[in-house]
Every structure is written in C-alpha cells, then in structure tokens.
Amino acid sequence: MKGGVKAGERARRASRRAVSTIRGFSLISLRDLLVASGPTIVLVALACFIAYLVVDPAPPRQVRLATGQENSAYETFGQQYAKELKRDDIAVSVQRSLGSKENLERLQRGEADIAFVQSGSTSEEGAEQGELVSLGSLFTEPVWLFLRADVKAKSLTGLRGLRINLGPEGTGVPNLFRQVLAVNGIEPAELTLGALENTPATVELLAGRIDGLVFSSAPEAPLIQMLLQTPGIRLFNFDQAEAYTRRLPFLTHVVLPRGIVDLGRDIPAQDYHLIAPTATLVAREDLHPALVDLFVKAAGKIHGGAGWFQQQGQFPSPKYTEIPVAPEAAKYYRDGPPLLQRYMSFWLANLFDRLWVVVVALAALVIPLSKIVPPLYVWRVRSRVYRWYGELRAVEQAVENVPEDQRRFVREDLVRRLDDIETRVNHISIPLAYADELYRLRSHIAFVRERVRITLDGDDDGKVAAAQHLAE
C-alpha cells in the first residue's frame, strides 16, 4: 500500500517536471523580450509623462474673477459664473472691485485671471502691451443718468453747475462720461463731480444732497431696477444717441422700451434713447485654453437669452470690443464647443485632448526604437548559445603542443570539461525559433570531443575521419 502511494507521488513529481520542462520551450522568451525592451519602455513612459505635465499642463482648479462694486451687475454676473463653473469643479474666486479701470490694473499686475471690463476703457495697443485678450462681449451697459425730478435739464449742456456723481476713478464711468461731456463742449470743471461708490451715491441722490448720478451697467443691477421705479427720480433721455455712436465708436444706441420695467404701471411711460458701451470678459494671455472654452460656454448660458437691449443669441459675441479676441474664444464662436466637450464632462474631455500630445510623443519615440528592440532581443537569445563557443575554442587550443607523457591526463581533463559544457548546454532554455542554434552547438561539442580523443590518442586514421567529418 505504501509502495503504491510512493509510486504515485513519484509519478506526479515526474509529471510536474515534464510540464515545467515543456513550459521552458516557447516561441518567444518573455524574459528576454522584457529585458530587451525594458529601457525603451521606461524611456517612452518618461517622455509621455513629461509631455503630459509640461507640454500641455492640466487647467487650474481655481480662477480669480474681478467683478465690480457692491450691488452692481458685474457682481451679480460674477456670482452666476462661479455657480456655472462649480459644476465642472472649477472654483471661481469673485473679487469685488471699483470697476473696469481697477480690473484692468489687477489683470496687468497678475492679481486676477479674468475680469469684466467696459469697452472704451483701453485700446488695442494698451491691451497688447498688457498681454490681455478678450473672450467676447457679454451685454450692453447703458449710461444711466438719473436726475432729481426737479432738475429740468433736457440736454447735457443743462448740467452745468449741477452736482453729478460719476463714481470712483477705479471704474470706467468717469473716463467715459468725460468723453461724453467733451463732445458736448463741456469742461469737467463746469460741474461739481462726485466720486462716491454706487450705493452711497444713491443714498445721497435720494436725500437730495446731489442732483444726479451716472451709472454704466446692465439693467439687472439692483440699484438700476430700484431707481427706475423710485418716485422723484427721472432718467435722462439721450435724444442724440445716434450721433454719440458716430462720434464715439465704442458706444451703441439702445432703446429702453416703454413699459419694459412694469407693464401694468406703464414704467417707464415713454421710450428712452440711451448710449451704451459693452461689457467684455477680459483675461490674461496665459489663461489656460481649456478655461477659455469653459468661460465662453458659461457666457453663452448666462448672456445668450433675449434681454431689454438685446435679441436672442446676440451675445456673447466676438464683436464690439477693441481688445483682440483670444484664438480659442474665436474658434469657439466660429465652430461651437470642442467635439469631446459636447459628449463628455469637462475634465474627461480635457484629459483626452491632452493625450493627443502624449500620442505624438509616443509615436516619435516608438517608431525609431522599434527598429532597435528586435535585433537586441535576437542578440540576447543567441548570446546564450554563442558564449559557449569561447569555451570550445579554449578546449581546442589546449590540445595543441601537449607533451607525450601528459596526453592521457590532459585528455581526461578536457573530456570532463566538455562533458560539463554539454551538461550545462542541455539546461539552456531557448525559444523554439532558435532551437537550431542549440542543436548546432551540441554537434560542435561532439566534434570537439572527438577531436580531443583522436588528437591526444595519436590515432592518425581517426584524424582523417575527423577531418572528413569537419568537411561535411
């Protein structure tokens, strides 16, 4: 019984050895293939990693957006942009500011990445020097001149001697309104100009301590909505609005329709002609291209509808701006969103966009390196066989000039060496495609063994036979 168990165990061991031996024979040596291609794989992986990080870095997850004063349209829209971009895991830090002038200064100092800027606040040359680009015009910002009802001025020349608040110099309004006064032949010194921010200026107007104030804002601004419906406050009508647009090209002529504020109460009670610059989304040139697409996309959702002064789809637009439009933004307006972003999330689409760079780097390396790996693999496999020819050559050289009295001992030593070589050769694992090299080596070992025996035994007939064997 025990003998049967032992026999069975021996059979299983023999079977496992046979399976292991069979596994040693394969068409390809994976180990040699990995060693031969290893440096290439590491080099390609390193190049792809560098290309992934350096050539086209991932977009930042935080963006600084400079907006405007408290209760301004800029601040309101800034919060909407933050909400939109939060859906794509981009945190927008909304920075309250005095307005366009301060926003431009923050962009140029690198304190903001993107900002709302009013048209006419800078020039094309100034924008290029400041390394700024436009992402498009967003909406019109009418010049709202609110006066106390007892101020009877019908034209801007009637403002001489009045107390008019233009807002802080950090906004775009003071510079804008001075240009408007200039085309009317009015010097700023002929008025008492104030520099209060919007909210305290509104308080002063309602209290009667100033005669009027100037805003330049979208109608969505809470203060605009409130003043349009406040008794005792009237809106100035720019009857010559079309003429202003010819004298100041960055302005457009818009009309506030009768009843647009409240149809039931007929507010306003007439059409008002207004002059309006446009609000522009301005960014630093180094803003990541993927974020440009994301902001233009958000702009379409926020500003793309119909409004008091615009038709459906009129904004956002690459028009109405003196600042050069960013190439990515121009492409978005021309062709729509990038193909991948139409079907994938922002980060997944951006990942695939960046992988194109990796693919190019990969192709640039793999094509030439693929011509190096196969010869290197062949050399590694064949070197297992070829290295033994050095041993055989050493044995052959040892046969030469052996003294007569030492031939027997030398022959026995060389034969043992050849037996050892043959034993070790028999354990070489080599792919089947190169088995002919292994069998050729074994025949050469047999030949050298025969030559040693014949040479050291002094068998002349054997020498002749060996020579014939060699010739064959």
Coordinates of C-alpha atoms in Angstrom, one line a residue, residues 224-458:
I224 CA -30.9 100.4 -11.6
Q225 CA -34.1 98.4 -11.0
M226 CA -34.8 100.4 -7.9
L227 CA -34.1 103.9 -9.3
L228 CA -36.3 103.2 -12.4
Q229 CA -39.2 102.8 -10.1
T230 CA -38.5 105.4 -7.5
P231 CA -40.8 108.5 -7.4
G232 CA -39.0 111.8 -7.6
I233 CA -36.2 110.3 -9.7
R234 CA -36.1 110.6 -13.5
L235 CA -34.0 109.0 -16.2
F236 CA -32.2 111.3 -18.7
N237 CA -33.2 110.7 -22.3
F238 CA -30.2 110.8 -24.8
D239 CA -32.2 112.2 -27.8
Q240 CA -28.9 112.4 -29.8
A241 CA -27.9 108.9 -29.0
E242 CA -27.2 108.0 -32.7
A243 CA -24.9 111.0 -33.0
Y244 CA -22.9 109.9 -30.0
T245 CA -22.3 106.5 -31.5
R246 CA -20.8 108.2 -34.6
R247 CA -18.5 110.4 -32.5
L248 CA -17.5 107.7 -30.0
P249 CA -17.3 104.3 -31.9
F250 CA -17.2 102.1 -28.8
L251 CA -20.8 103.2 -28.0
T252 CA -24.0 101.8 -29.4
H253 CA -27.5 103.2 -29.5
V254 CA -30.1 101.3 -27.5
V255 CA -33.7 102.0 -26.6
L256 CA -35.4 101.3 -23.3
P257 CA -38.9 100.4 -24.4
R258 CA -42.0 101.9 -22.8
G259 CA -43.4 99.7 -20.0
I260 CA -40.4 97.3 -20.0
V261 CA -39.9 97.7 -16.2
D262 CA -43.6 97.3 -15.3
L263 CA -46.3 97.0 -18.0
G264 CA -49.1 97.3 -15.5
R265 CA -47.9 100.6 -14.1
D266 CA -46.5 101.7 -17.5
I267 CA -43.0 102.2 -16.2
P268 CA -41.3 103.9 -18.0
A269 CA -44.0 105.9 -19.5
Q270 CA -42.1 106.5 -22.8
D271 CA -39.3 105.1 -24.8
Y272 CA -35.8 106.2 -23.7
H273 CA -32.8 106.5 -26.0
L274 CA -29.6 105.6 -24.3
I275 CA -25.9 105.3 -25.2
A276 CA -24.2 102.1 -24.2
P277 CA -20.7 100.6 -24.2
T278 CA -20.5 96.8 -23.9
A279 CA -19.2 94.7 -21.1
T280 CA -16.3 92.5 -22.1
L281 CA -14.8 89.4 -20.5
V282 CA -11.1 90.1 -20.5
A283 CA -8.4 87.6 -19.5
R284 CA -4.6 87.4 -19.3
E285 CA -3.0 85.8 -22.3
D286 CA -1.7 82.9 -20.1
L287 CA -5.2 81.8 -19.1
H288 CA -5.4 78.0 -19.8
P289 CA -7.1 77.4 -23.2
A290 CA -9.5 74.9 -21.6
L291 CA -10.7 77.6 -19.2
V292 CA -11.3 79.9 -22.1
D293 CA -13.7 77.4 -23.6
L294 CA -15.3 76.9 -20.3
F295 CA -15.9 80.7 -19.7
V296 CA -17.2 81.2 -23.2
K297 CA -19.6 78.3 -22.7
A298 CA -20.8 79.8 -19.4
A299 CA -21.2 83.2 -21.1
G300 CA -23.5 81.6 -23.6
K301 CA -25.7 80.3 -20.9
I302 CA -25.7 83.5 -18.8
H303 CA -25.9 86.1 -21.5
G304 CA -27.3 84.2 -24.6
G305 CA -31.0 84.9 -24.0
A306 CA -33.1 87.9 -25.0
G307 CA -33.0 91.0 -22.8
W308 CA -34.0 94.6 -22.6
F309 CA -31.4 95.7 -25.1
Q310 CA -30.5 92.5 -27.0
Q311 CA -32.0 89.8 -29.2
Q312 CA -31.8 86.1 -28.6
G313 CA -28.3 84.9 -29.4
Q314 CA -26.9 88.4 -30.0
F315 CA -24.5 87.9 -27.0
P316 CA -21.9 86.7 -26.2
S317 CA -20.1 87.9 -29.3
P318 CA -16.5 88.4 -30.6
K319 CA -17.7 91.8 -31.8
Y320 CA -18.0 95.2 -30.0
T321 CA -14.6 95.0 -28.4
E322 CA -11.3 96.9 -29.0
I323 CA -9.3 94.2 -27.3
P324 CA -8.0 91.3 -29.5
V325 CA -10.1 88.2 -29.1
A326 CA -8.3 85.1 -27.8
P327 CA -7.8 82.5 -30.6
E328 CA -9.6 79.8 -28.6
A329 CA -12.6 82.1 -28.0
A330 CA -12.7 83.0 -31.7
K331 CA -12.7 79.3 -32.6
Y332 CA -15.5 78.6 -30.1
Y333 CA -17.7 81.3 -31.6
R334 CA -17.0 80.1 -35.1
D335 CA -17.2 76.3 -34.6
G336 CA -19.0 75.8 -31.3
P337 CA -17.7 73.8 -28.3
P338 CA -14.8 71.4 -28.9
L339 CA -16.1 68.0 -30.1
L340 CA -15.2 66.0 -27.0
Q341 CA -16.8 68.5 -24.7
R342 CA -20.1 68.0 -26.5
Y343 CA -20.3 64.4 -25.2
M344 CA -18.0 64.2 -22.2
S345 CA -17.5 66.0 -18.9
F346 CA -15.0 68.9 -18.9
W347 CA -12.2 67.1 -17.1
L348 CA -12.6 63.8 -19.2
A349 CA -12.6 65.8 -22.4
N350 CA -9.6 67.8 -21.3
L351 CA -7.8 64.5 -20.5
F352 CA -8.3 63.1 -23.9
D353 CA -7.3 66.4 -25.5
R354 CA -4.0 66.3 -23.6
L355 CA -3.5 62.6 -24.5
W356 CA -3.1 63.6 -28.1
V357 CA 0.2 65.3 -27.1
V358 CA 1.2 62.0 -25.4
V359 CA 0.3 60.0 -28.6
V360 CA 2.5 62.3 -30.7
A361 CA 5.4 61.9 -28.3
L362 CA 4.8 58.2 -28.1
A363 CA 4.9 57.8 -31.9
A364 CA 8.0 59.9 -32.2
L365 CA 9.9 57.5 -29.9
V366 CA 8.3 54.1 -30.6
I367 CA 8.9 54.2 -34.4
P368 CA 12.7 54.6 -34.2
L369 CA 13.1 52.5 -31.1
S370 CA 11.0 49.6 -32.6
K371 CA 13.9 49.1 -35.0
I372 CA 16.3 48.6 -32.1
V373 CA 14.4 46.2 -29.9
P374 CA 14.1 43.2 -32.3
P375 CA 17.8 43.0 -33.0
L376 CA 18.6 43.4 -29.3
Y377 CA 16.2 40.6 -28.5
V378 CA 17.8 38.3 -31.1
W379 CA 21.2 39.1 -29.8
R380 CA 20.2 38.3 -26.2
V381 CA 18.8 34.9 -27.2
R382 CA 21.6 33.8 -29.4
S383 CA 24.2 35.0 -26.9
R384 CA 23.2 32.1 -24.6
V385 CA 24.5 29.8 -27.3
Y386 CA 27.4 31.8 -28.7
R387 CA 29.1 32.3 -25.3
W388 CA 29.9 28.6 -25.2
Y389 CA 31.9 28.7 -28.4
G390 CA 34.6 30.6 -26.4
E391 CA 34.7 27.6 -24.1
L392 CA 35.1 25.2 -27.0
R393 CA 37.8 27.3 -28.5
A394 CA 39.7 27.2 -25.3
V395 CA 39.5 23.4 -25.2
E396 CA 40.7 23.2 -28.8
Q397 CA 43.7 25.4 -28.0
A398 CA 44.6 23.2 -25.0
V399 CA 45.0 20.3 -27.4
E400 CA 47.9 21.9 -29.2
N401 CA 51.5 21.0 -28.3
V402 CA 50.7 18.6 -25.4
P403 CA 53.8 16.6 -24.3
E404 CA 53.6 12.9 -25.0
D405 CA 53.8 11.9 -21.3
Q406 CA 50.9 14.2 -20.3
R407 CA 48.4 13.4 -23.1
R408 CA 46.4 10.9 -21.1
F409 CA 45.8 13.3 -18.2
V410 CA 45.1 16.3 -20.5
R411 CA 42.6 14.2 -22.5
E412 CA 40.7 13.2 -19.3
D413 CA 40.6 16.8 -18.1
L414 CA 39.4 18.2 -21.4
V415 CA 36.8 15.5 -21.8
R416 CA 35.5 16.3 -18.3
R417 CA 35.3 20.0 -19.3
L418 CA 33.4 19.1 -22.5
D419 CA 31.0 16.9 -20.5
D420 CA 30.4 19.8 -18.1
I421 CA 29.8 22.1 -21.0
E422 CA 27.4 19.7 -22.6
T423 CA 25.5 19.2 -19.4
R424 CA 25.1 23.0 -18.9
V425 CA 24.2 23.5 -22.5
N426 CA 21.4 20.9 -22.2
H427 CA 19.8 23.0 -19.5
I428 CA 19.7 26.2 -21.6
S429 CA 16.2 27.5 -22.1
I430 CA 15.8 28.9 -25.6
P431 CA 12.8 29.7 -27.7
L432 CA 11.9 27.1 -30.3
A433 CA 12.5 29.6 -33.1
Y434 CA 16.2 29.4 -32.2
A435 CA 16.5 25.7 -31.4
D436 CA 18.6 25.1 -34.5
E437 CA 21.4 27.2 -32.9
L438 CA 21.3 25.0 -29.8
Y439 CA 21.5 21.7 -31.8
R440 CA 24.3 23.1 -33.9
L441 CA 26.2 23.9 -30.7
R442 CA 25.7 20.4 -29.4
S443 CA 27.0 18.8 -32.6
H444 CA 30.1 21.1 -32.3
I445 CA 30.7 19.9 -28.8
A446 CA 30.6 16.3 -30.0
F447 CA 33.0 17.2 -32.8
V448 CA 35.5 18.9 -30.4
R449 CA 35.2 15.8 -28.0
E450 CA 36.1 13.5 -30.9
R451 CA 39.0 15.8 -32.0
V452 CA 40.4 15.7 -28.4
R453 CA 40.2 12.0 -28.3
I454 CA 41.8 11.4 -31.7
T455 CA 44.5 14.1 -31.3
L456 CA 45.6 13.0 -27.8
D457 CA 45.3 9.3 -28.5
G458 CA 47.5 9.5 -31.6

